[in-house]
Amino acid sequence: VTLDYRNKCEFSIGRGLDHEVTVGFRVGRYMNNQITNIAATDCVHLHASAKAVSTAVQTYIRNSDKEAYDEVSHSGYWQQCTVRTSAGGDCLVMFQLHPQDMGQNEFDAEKAKLEEFFLRGEGASCPVTSFFLQIDGQRYPNLKVASGLHHVFGKKHIEHRVLDLTFRVSPLAFFQVNIPATELLYSKVREWCEVGEQTTLLDICCGTGTIGLTMAKSVKKVIGIEMVEQAIDDAKHNAEVNGIENVEYVCGKAEHVLSEITGQFSHGAQLIGVVDPPRSGLMPSVVDAIRRCAPLKRLIYVACNIKASKQNILHLCKPHSKRYPQQGFRLVKAVPVDLFPQTPHCELIMLLERVPSPRGRTTPSMASTVSSTADQ
């Protein structure tokens, strides 16, 4: 699948070359204000319903009494529109705005206008099944309207089918953007894990639980770790609707919870890890925590940004030293998967295996390392 595959699109809002408000993608450079927006209608990798929503949003803004947000002057309201679609016909829209000095009554009135436009007005031709307004309170702390997601109408999530399983995805939860290629990727991850009935799978950065759940019926247990609470809720729901019971989810930062989780396993345990980090890669503290997981002998690293992940792999594979008292890993093999046709990007699956400890020396456990560090 190389066309119409992308199920999530983040559209920028700004002025086009004709100085009209355009919903699409930002091009150019901010230097000397050499920036403009171009429409997304000719992008062959975007789903048709996502492009239809971008056109409808553009019409709404052009007829609105509120201007598009200006990144230079920080004036205006409408900032970005995110569209998520599924093969089952779901279409979720998140419309991000800066409310400026809007009060609650004016904000509620805008919600009503959007509902009217997309359910009974010009935007009704778009197959929108969920609609949210989004306010980023971290960037704009002095607001009269509550930050976060504000449900406008429709369902509060979308659903995807992957390898015969159903997955609920909340508006802000991560999910792969190309389902057919994702099925190929997850199948290859499962093959390289070499799981068995006594295997415990450690799904680090598990998101909505996709990787672990697609392998759950072949292992003894799946333990998923994720710091986004909404994603953990989705993962638990996905396990339930698919009738999968041998899973456990821990909400927290991996560097904080890995020690307690892996401390219950012996060095001979069949513990295999899978990590699918965000584009920025893993934080150094997470890499250190993984290295300290002595029972973890095999790790599958799924990189969506190879350059950002390079330092992670180098640190995982560094030899034993005072800085790294545990044995590192070695990169055994790697294979790319084209999740993003029509672009220069791809996913890279890497298999890493723990370097055996030299005879006569025992690799310190994670718990003992943490304890000795604390004593110092």
PDB file of N, CA and C in Angstrom, residues 41-117:
ATOM      1  N   THR A  41      -4.353  18.983  -0.810  1.00  0.00           N
ATOM      2  CA  THR A  41      -5.230  18.239  -1.722  1.00  0.00           C
ATOM      3  C   THR A  41      -4.485  17.343  -2.699  1.00  0.00           C
ATOM      4  N   ASP A  42      -3.222  17.656  -3.019  1.00  0.00           N
ATOM      5  CA  ASP A  42      -2.474  16.860  -3.992  1.00  0.00           C
ATOM      6  C   ASP A  42      -1.558  15.827  -3.344  1.00  0.00           C
ATOM      7  N   CYS A  43      -1.618  15.683  -2.039  1.00  0.00           N
ATOM      8  CA  CYS A  43      -0.762  14.714  -1.337  1.00  0.00           C
ATOM      9  C   CYS A  43      -1.342  13.308  -1.503  1.00  0.00           C
ATOM     10  N   VAL A  44      -0.648  12.449  -2.254  1.00  0.00           N
ATOM     11  CA  VAL A  44      -1.212  11.157  -2.625  1.00  0.00           C
ATOM     12  C   VAL A  44      -1.196  10.153  -1.471  1.00  0.00           C
ATOM     13  N   HIS A  45      -0.413  10.432  -0.420  1.00  0.00           N
ATOM     14  CA  HIS A  45      -0.338   9.462   0.674  1.00  0.00           C
ATOM     15  C   HIS A  45      -1.384   9.713   1.758  1.00  0.00           C
ATOM     16  N   LEU A  46      -2.156  10.803   1.644  1.00  0.00           N
ATOM     17  CA  LEU A  46      -3.177  11.125   2.639  1.00  0.00           C
ATOM     18  C   LEU A  46      -4.516  10.511   2.258  1.00  0.00           C
ATOM     19  N   HIS A  47      -5.269  10.116   3.276  1.00  0.00           N
ATOM     20  CA  HIS A  47      -6.593   9.556   3.050  1.00  0.00           C
ATOM     21  C   HIS A  47      -7.534  10.648   2.547  1.00  0.00           C
ATOM     22  N   ALA A  48      -8.435  10.280   1.634  1.00  0.00           N
ATOM     23  CA  ALA A  48      -9.333  11.253   1.010  1.00  0.00           C
ATOM     24  C   ALA A  48     -10.192  11.972   2.040  1.00  0.00           C
ATOM     25  N   SER A  49     -10.651  11.271   3.068  1.00  0.00           N
ATOM     26  CA  SER A  49     -11.511  11.906   4.066  1.00  0.00           C
ATOM     27  C   SER A  49     -10.736  12.945   4.876  1.00  0.00           C
ATOM     28  N   ALA A  50      -9.438  12.711   5.109  1.00  0.00           N
ATOM     29  CA  ALA A  50      -8.617  13.689   5.827  1.00  0.00           C
ATOM     30  C   ALA A  50      -8.470  14.959   4.997  1.00  0.00           C
ATOM     31  N   LYS A  51      -8.255  14.804   3.701  1.00  0.00           N
ATOM     32  CA  LYS A  51      -8.133  15.982   2.824  1.00  0.00           C
ATOM     33  C   LYS A  51      -9.463  16.725   2.731  1.00  0.00           C
ATOM     34  N   ALA A  52     -10.579  15.993   2.743  1.00  0.00           N
ATOM     35  CA  ALA A  52     -11.892  16.637   2.720  1.00  0.00           C
ATOM     36  C   ALA A  52     -12.115  17.460   3.984  1.00  0.00           C
ATOM     37  N   VAL A  53     -11.677  16.929   5.140  1.00  0.00           N
ATOM     38  CA  VAL A  53     -11.812  17.669   6.391  1.00  0.00           C
ATOM     39  C   VAL A  53     -10.954  18.935   6.356  1.00  0.00           C
ATOM     40  N   SER A  54      -9.735  18.837   5.827  1.00  0.00           N
ATOM     41  CA  SER A  54      -8.874  20.015   5.762  1.00  0.00           C
ATOM     42  C   SER A  54      -9.507  21.117   4.922  1.00  0.00           C
ATOM     43  N   THR A  55     -10.166  20.731   3.830  1.00  0.00           N
ATOM     44  CA  THR A  55     -10.845  21.723   2.983  1.00  0.00           C
ATOM     45  C   THR A  55     -12.036  22.338   3.711  1.00  0.00           C
ATOM     46  N   ALA A  56     -12.793  21.504   4.452  1.00  0.00           N
ATOM     47  CA  ALA A  56     -13.944  22.017   5.195  1.00  0.00           C
ATOM     48  C   ALA A  56     -13.502  22.953   6.314  1.00  0.00           C
ATOM     49  N   VAL A  57     -12.443  22.602   7.024  1.00  0.00           N
ATOM     50  CA  VAL A  57     -11.921  23.466   8.082  1.00  0.00           C
ATOM     51  C   VAL A  57     -11.465  24.799   7.502  1.00  0.00           C
ATOM     52  N   GLN A  58     -10.842  24.737   6.353  1.00  0.00           N
ATOM     53  CA  GLN A  58     -10.415  25.968   5.675  1.00  0.00           C
ATOM     54  C   GLN A  58     -11.612  26.868   5.383  1.00  0.00           C
ATOM     55  N   THR A  59     -12.701  26.273   4.903  1.00  0.00           N
ATOM     56  CA  THR A  59     -13.918  27.045   4.634  1.00  0.00           C
ATOM     57  C   THR A  59     -14.474  27.659   5.914  1.00  0.00           C
ATOM     58  N   TYR A  60     -14.462  26.879   6.984  1.00  0.00           N
ATOM     59  CA  TYR A  60     -14.980  27.376   8.267  1.00  0.00           C
ATOM     60  C   TYR A  60     -14.183  28.578   8.741  1.00  0.00           C
ATOM     61  N   ILE A  61     -12.859  28.491   8.687  1.00  0.00           N
ATOM     62  CA  ILE A  61     -12.025  29.586   9.188  1.00  0.00           C
ATOM     63  C   ILE A  61     -12.186  30.829   8.328  1.00  0.00           C
ATOM     64  N   ARG A  62     -12.242  30.642   7.012  1.00  0.00           N
ATOM     65  CA  ARG A  62     -12.384  31.807   6.119  1.00  0.00           C
ATOM     66  C   ARG A  62     -13.699  32.543   6.355  1.00  0.00           C
ATOM     67  N   ASN A  63     -14.714  31.833   6.840  1.00  0.00           N
ATOM     68  CA  ASN A  63     -16.001  32.470   7.124  1.00  0.00           C
ATOM     69  C   ASN A  63     -16.165  32.841   8.594  1.00  0.00           C
ATOM     70  N   SER A  64     -15.134  32.576   9.388  1.00  0.00           N
ATOM     71  CA  SER A  64     -15.210  32.849  10.819  1.00  0.00           C
ATOM     72  C   SER A  64     -14.838  34.300  11.125  1.00  0.00           C
ATOM     73  N   ASP A  65     -15.346  34.793  12.243  1.00  0.00           N
ATOM     74  CA  ASP A  65     -14.950  36.129  12.682  1.00  0.00           C
ATOM     75  C   ASP A  65     -13.654  36.086  13.490  1.00  0.00           C
ATOM     76  N   LYS A  66     -13.052  34.921  13.576  1.00  0.00           N
ATOM     77  CA  LYS A  66     -11.793  34.745  14.293  1.00  0.00           C
ATOM     78  C   LYS A  66     -10.691  34.391  13.304  1.00  0.00           C
ATOM     79  N   GLU A  67      -9.566  35.084  13.400  1.00  0.00           N
ATOM     80  CA  GLU A  67      -8.464  34.916  12.465  1.00  0.00           C
ATOM     81  C   GLU A  67      -7.653  33.650  12.780  1.00  0.00           C
ATOM     82  N   ALA A  68      -6.907  33.202  11.781  1.00  0.00           N
ATOM     83  CA  ALA A  68      -5.944  32.133  12.000  1.00  0.00           C
ATOM     84  C   ALA A  68      -4.824  32.653  12.890  1.00  0.00           C
ATOM     85  N   TYR A  69      -4.239  31.754  13.663  1.00  0.00           N
ATOM     86  CA  TYR A  69      -3.167  32.142  14.577  1.00  0.00           C
ATOM     87  C   TYR A  69      -1.923  32.517  13.791  1.00  0.00           C
ATOM     88  N   ASP A  70      -1.253  33.593  14.209  1.00  0.00           N
ATOM     89  CA  ASP A  70      -0.017  34.053  13.576  1.00  0.00           C
ATOM     90  C   ASP A  70       1.157  33.724  14.490  1.00  0.00           C
ATOM     91  N   GLU A  71       2.087  32.894  14.014  1.00  0.00           N
ATOM     92  CA  GLU A  71       3.212  32.454  14.827  1.00  0.00           C
ATOM     93  C   GLU A  71       4.188  33.581  15.154  1.00  0.00           C
ATOM     94  N   VAL A  72       4.168  34.640  14.363  1.00  0.00           N
ATOM     95  CA  VAL A  72       5.095  35.748  14.581  1.00  0.00           C
ATOM     96  C   VAL A  72       4.533  36.739  15.593  1.00  0.00           C
ATOM     97  N   SER A  73       3.300  37.181  15.364  1.00  0.00           N
ATOM     98  CA  SER A  73       2.689  38.185  16.243  1.00  0.00           C
ATOM     99  C   SER A  73       1.960  37.560  17.423  1.00  0.00           C
ATOM    100  N   HIS A  74       1.743  36.236  17.377  1.00  0.00           N
ATOM    101  CA  HIS A  74       1.018  35.494  18.425  1.00  0.00           C
ATOM    102  C   HIS A  74      -0.417  35.996  18.578  1.00  0.00           C
ATOM    103  N   SER A  75      -0.974  36.511  17.515  1.00  0.00           N
ATOM    104  CA  SER A  75      -2.377  36.930  17.513  1.00  0.00           C
ATOM    105  C   SER A  75      -3.198  35.886  16.758  1.00  0.00           C
ATOM    106  N   GLY A  76      -4.511  35.964  16.873  1.00  0.00           N
ATOM    107  CA  GLY A  76      -5.374  35.016  16.188  1.00  0.00           C
ATOM    108  C   GLY A  76      -5.674  33.788  17.034  1.00  0.00           C
ATOM    109  N   TYR A  77      -6.459  32.878  16.454  1.00  0.00           N
ATOM    110  CA  TYR A  77      -7.007  31.771  17.224  1.00  0.00           C
ATOM    111  C   TYR A  77      -6.648  30.388  16.672  1.00  0.00           C
ATOM    112  N   TRP A  78      -6.977  30.135  15.403  1.00  0.00           N
ATOM    113  CA  TRP A  78      -6.919  28.772  14.869  1.00  0.00           C
ATOM    114  C   TRP A  78      -5.485  28.386  14.551  1.00  0.00           C
ATOM    115  N   GLN A  79      -4.998  27.279  15.169  1.00  0.00           N
ATOM    116  CA  GLN A  79      -3.593  26.913  15.086  1.00  0.00           C
ATOM    117  C   GLN A  79      -3.311  25.663  14.258  1.00  0.00           C
ATOM    118  N   GLN A  80      -4.060  24.611  14.475  1.00  0.00           N
ATOM    119  CA  GLN A  80      -3.751  23.330  13.838  1.00  0.00           C
ATOM    120  C   GLN A  80      -4.983  22.444  13.822  1.00  0.00           C
ATOM    121  N   CYS A  81      -5.046  21.570  12.858  1.00  0.00           N
ATOM    122  CA  CYS A  81      -6.150  20.601  12.773  1.00  0.00           C
ATOM    123  C   CYS A  81      -5.566  19.210  12.568  1.00  0.00           C
ATOM    124  N   THR A  82      -5.849  18.302  13.497  1.00  0.00           N
ATOM    125  CA  THR A  82      -5.385  16.919  13.401  1.00  0.00           C
ATOM    126  C   THR A  82      -6.563  16.029  13.028  1.00  0.00           C
ATOM    127  N   VAL A  83      -6.362  15.180  12.034  1.00  0.00           N
ATOM    128  CA  VAL A  83      -7.416  14.271  11.572  1.00  0.00           C
ATOM    129  C   VAL A  83      -6.903  12.837  11.667  1.00  0.00           C
ATOM    130  N   ARG A  84      -7.670  11.969  12.336  1.00  0.00           N
ATOM    131  CA  ARG A  84      -7.351  10.553  12.435  1.00  0.00           C
ATOM    132  C   ARG A  84      -8.480   9.751  11.811  1.00  0.00           C
ATOM    133  N   THR A  85      -8.147   8.830  10.924  1.00  0.00           N
ATOM    134  CA  THR A  85      -9.147   8.027  10.226  1.00  0.00           C
ATOM    135  C   THR A  85      -8.864   6.541  10.423  1.00  0.00           C
ATOM    136  N   SER A  86      -9.856   5.709  10.145  1.00  0.00           N
ATOM    137  CA  SER A  86      -9.672   4.258  10.230  1.00  0.00           C
ATOM    138  C   SER A  86     -10.366   3.601   9.054  1.00  0.00           C
ATOM    139  N   ALA A  87      -9.952   2.363   8.771  1.00  0.00           N
ATOM    140  CA  ALA A  87     -10.548   1.615   7.671  1.00  0.00           C
ATOM    141  C   ALA A  87     -12.014   1.320   7.922  1.00  0.00           C
ATOM    142  N   GLY A  88     -12.426   1.358   9.196  1.00  0.00           N
ATOM    143  CA  GLY A  88     -13.824   1.100   9.542  1.00  0.00           C
ATOM    144  C   GLY A  88     -14.739   2.298   9.369  1.00  0.00           C
ATOM    145  N   GLY A  89     -14.200   3.435   8.936  1.00  0.00           N
ATOM    146  CA  GLY A  89     -15.025   4.606   8.674  1.00  0.00           C
ATOM    147  C   GLY A  89     -14.985   5.667   9.750  1.00  0.00           C
ATOM    148  N   ASP A  90     -14.215   5.453  10.803  1.00  0.00           N
ATOM    149  CA  ASP A  90     -14.086   6.482  11.839  1.00  0.00           C
ATOM    150  C   ASP A  90     -13.262   7.654  11.322  1.00  0.00           C
ATOM    151  N   CYS A  91     -13.640   8.843  11.765  1.00  0.00           N
ATOM    152  CA  CYS A  91     -12.899  10.058  11.403  1.00  0.00           C
ATOM    153  C   CYS A  91     -12.948  11.001  12.599  1.00  0.00           C
ATOM    154  N   LEU A  92     -11.821  11.130  13.287  1.00  0.00           N
ATOM    155  CA  LEU A  92     -11.724  11.950  14.488  1.00  0.00           C
ATOM    156  C   LEU A  92     -10.957  13.234  14.171  1.00  0.00           C
ATOM    157  N   VAL A  93     -11.515  14.361  14.608  1.00  0.00           N
ATOM    158  CA  VAL A  93     -10.902  15.667  14.330  1.00  0.00           C
ATOM    159  C   VAL A  93     -10.562  16.362  15.648  1.00  0.00           C
ATOM    160  N   MET A  94      -9.328  16.863  15.744  1.00  0.00           N
ATOM    161  CA  MET A  94      -8.914  17.714  16.859  1.00  0.00           C
ATOM    162  C   MET A  94      -8.532  19.077  16.275  1.00  0.00           C
ATOM    163  N   PHE A  95      -9.270  20.091  16.657  1.00  0.00           N
ATOM    164  CA  PHE A  95      -9.093  21.452  16.152  1.00  0.00           C
ATOM    165  C   PHE A  95      -8.444  22.257  17.270  1.00  0.00           C
ATOM    166  N   GLN A  96      -7.190  22.644  17.078  1.00  0.00           N
ATOM    167  CA  GLN A  96      -6.452  23.334  18.139  1.00  0.00           C
ATOM    168  C   GLN A  96      -6.560  24.845  17.966  1.00  0.00           C
ATOM    169  N   LEU A  97      -6.821  25.546  19.068  1.00  0.00           N
ATOM    170  CA  LEU A  97      -6.896  26.993  19.005  1.00  0.00           C
ATOM    171  C   LEU A  97      -6.282  27.636  20.231  1.00  0.00           C
ATOM    172  N   HIS A  98      -5.860  28.865  20.055  1.00  0.00           N
ATOM    173  CA  HIS A  98      -5.446  29.719  21.173  1.00  0.00           C
ATOM    174  C   HIS A  98      -6.664  30.584  21.492  1.00  0.00           C
ATOM    175  N   PRO A  99      -7.246  30.458  22.674  1.00  0.00           N
ATOM    176  CA  PRO A  99      -8.479  31.196  22.970  1.00  0.00           C
ATOM    177  C   PRO A  99      -8.272  32.680  23.236  1.00  0.00           C
ATOM    178  N   GLN A 100      -6.986  33.117  23.297  1.00  0.00           N
ATOM    179  CA  GLN A 100      -6.698  34.527  23.591  1.00  0.00           C
ATOM    180  C   GLN A 100      -7.456  34.953  24.848  1.00  0.00           C
ATOM    181  N   ASP A 101      -8.356  35.947  24.739  1.00  0.00           N
ATOM    182  CA  ASP A 101      -9.096  36.408  25.919  1.00  0.00           C
ATOM    183  C   ASP A 101     -10.546  35.916  25.915  1.00  0.00           C
ATOM    184  N   MET A 102     -10.829  34.832  25.189  1.00  0.00           N
ATOM    185  CA  MET A 102     -12.188  34.289  25.140  1.00  0.00           C
ATOM    186  C   MET A 102     -12.632  33.849  26.521  1.00  0.00           C
ATOM    187  N   GLY A 103     -13.876  34.159  26.862  1.00  0.00           N
ATOM    188  CA  GLY A 103     -14.487  33.653  28.079  1.00  0.00           C
ATOM    189  C   GLY A 103     -15.195  32.344  27.797  1.00  0.00           C
ATOM    190  N   GLN A 104     -15.737  31.721  28.835  1.00  0.00           N
ATOM    191  CA  GLN A 104     -16.363  30.413  28.669  1.00  0.00           C
ATOM    192  C   GLN A 104     -17.589  30.481  27.768  1.00  0.00           C
ATOM    193  N   ASN A 105     -18.388  31.528  27.883  1.00  0.00           N
ATOM    194  CA  ASN A 105     -19.594  31.639  27.051  1.00  0.00           C
ATOM    195  C   ASN A 105     -19.244  31.743  25.575  1.00  0.00           C
ATOM    196  N   GLU A 106     -18.235  32.539  25.250  1.00  0.00           N
ATOM    197  CA  GLU A 106     -17.816  32.680  23.851  1.00  0.00           C
ATOM    198  C   GLU A 106     -17.233  31.366  23.326  1.00  0.00           C
ATOM    199  N   PHE A 107     -16.495  30.662  24.189  1.00  0.00           N
ATOM    200  CA  PHE A 107     -15.924  29.382  23.798  1.00  0.00           C
ATOM    201  C   PHE A 107     -17.031  28.361  23.525  1.00  0.00           C
ATOM    202  N   ASP A 108     -18.040  28.314  24.385  1.00  0.00           N
ATOM    203  CA  ASP A 108     -19.164  27.391  24.187  1.00  0.00           C
ATOM    204  C   ASP A 108     -19.929  27.721  22.909  1.00  0.00           C
ATOM    205  N   ALA A 109     -20.031  28.994  22.606  1.00  0.00           N
ATOM    206  CA  ALA A 109     -20.717  29.410  21.380  1.00  0.00           C
ATOM    207  C   ALA A 109     -19.949  28.932  20.145  1.00  0.00           C
ATOM    208  N   GLU A 110     -18.625  28.976  20.220  1.00  0.00           N
ATOM    209  CA  GLU A 110     -17.803  28.501  19.102  1.00  0.00           C
ATOM    210  C   GLU A 110     -17.955  27.002  18.920  1.00  0.00           C
ATOM    211  N   LYS A 111     -18.050  26.264  20.014  1.00  0.00           N
ATOM    212  CA  LYS A 111     -18.291  24.831  19.934  1.00  0.00           C
ATOM    213  C   LYS A 111     -19.613  24.550  19.221  1.00  0.00           C
ATOM    214  N   ALA A 112     -20.629  25.324  19.552  1.00  0.00           N
ATOM    215  CA  ALA A 112     -21.937  25.141  18.927  1.00  0.00           C
ATOM    216  C   ALA A 112     -21.879  25.446  17.426  1.00  0.00           C
ATOM    217  N   LYS A 113     -21.100  26.455  17.031  1.00  0.00           N
ATOM    218  CA  LYS A 113     -20.949  26.794  15.609  1.00  0.00           C
ATOM    219  C   LYS A 113     -20.275  25.650  14.852  1.00  0.00           C
ATOM    220  N   LEU A 114     -19.245  25.063  15.466  1.00  0.00           N
ATOM    221  CA  LEU A 114     -18.544  23.951  14.825  1.00  0.00           C
ATOM    222  C   LEU A 114     -19.455  22.732  14.674  1.00  0.00           C
ATOM    223  N   GLU A 115     -20.232  22.452  15.706  1.00  0.00           N
ATOM    224  CA  GLU A 115     -21.167  21.319  15.630  1.00  0.00           C
ATOM    225  C   GLU A 115     -22.188  21.543  14.525  1.00  0.00           C
ATOM    226  N   GLU A 116     -22.715  22.744  14.425  1.00  0.00           N
ATOM    227  CA  GLU A 116     -23.686  23.069  13.377  1.00  0.00           C
ATOM    228  C   GLU A 116     -23.060  22.923  11.997  1.00  0.00           C
ATOM    229  N   PHE A 117     -21.839  23.424  11.831  1.00  0.00           N
ATOM    230  CA  PHE A 117     -21.164  23.410  10.528  1.00  0.00           C
ATOM    231  C   PHE A 117     -20.897  21.984  10.058  1.00  0.00           C
TER     232      PHE A 117
END
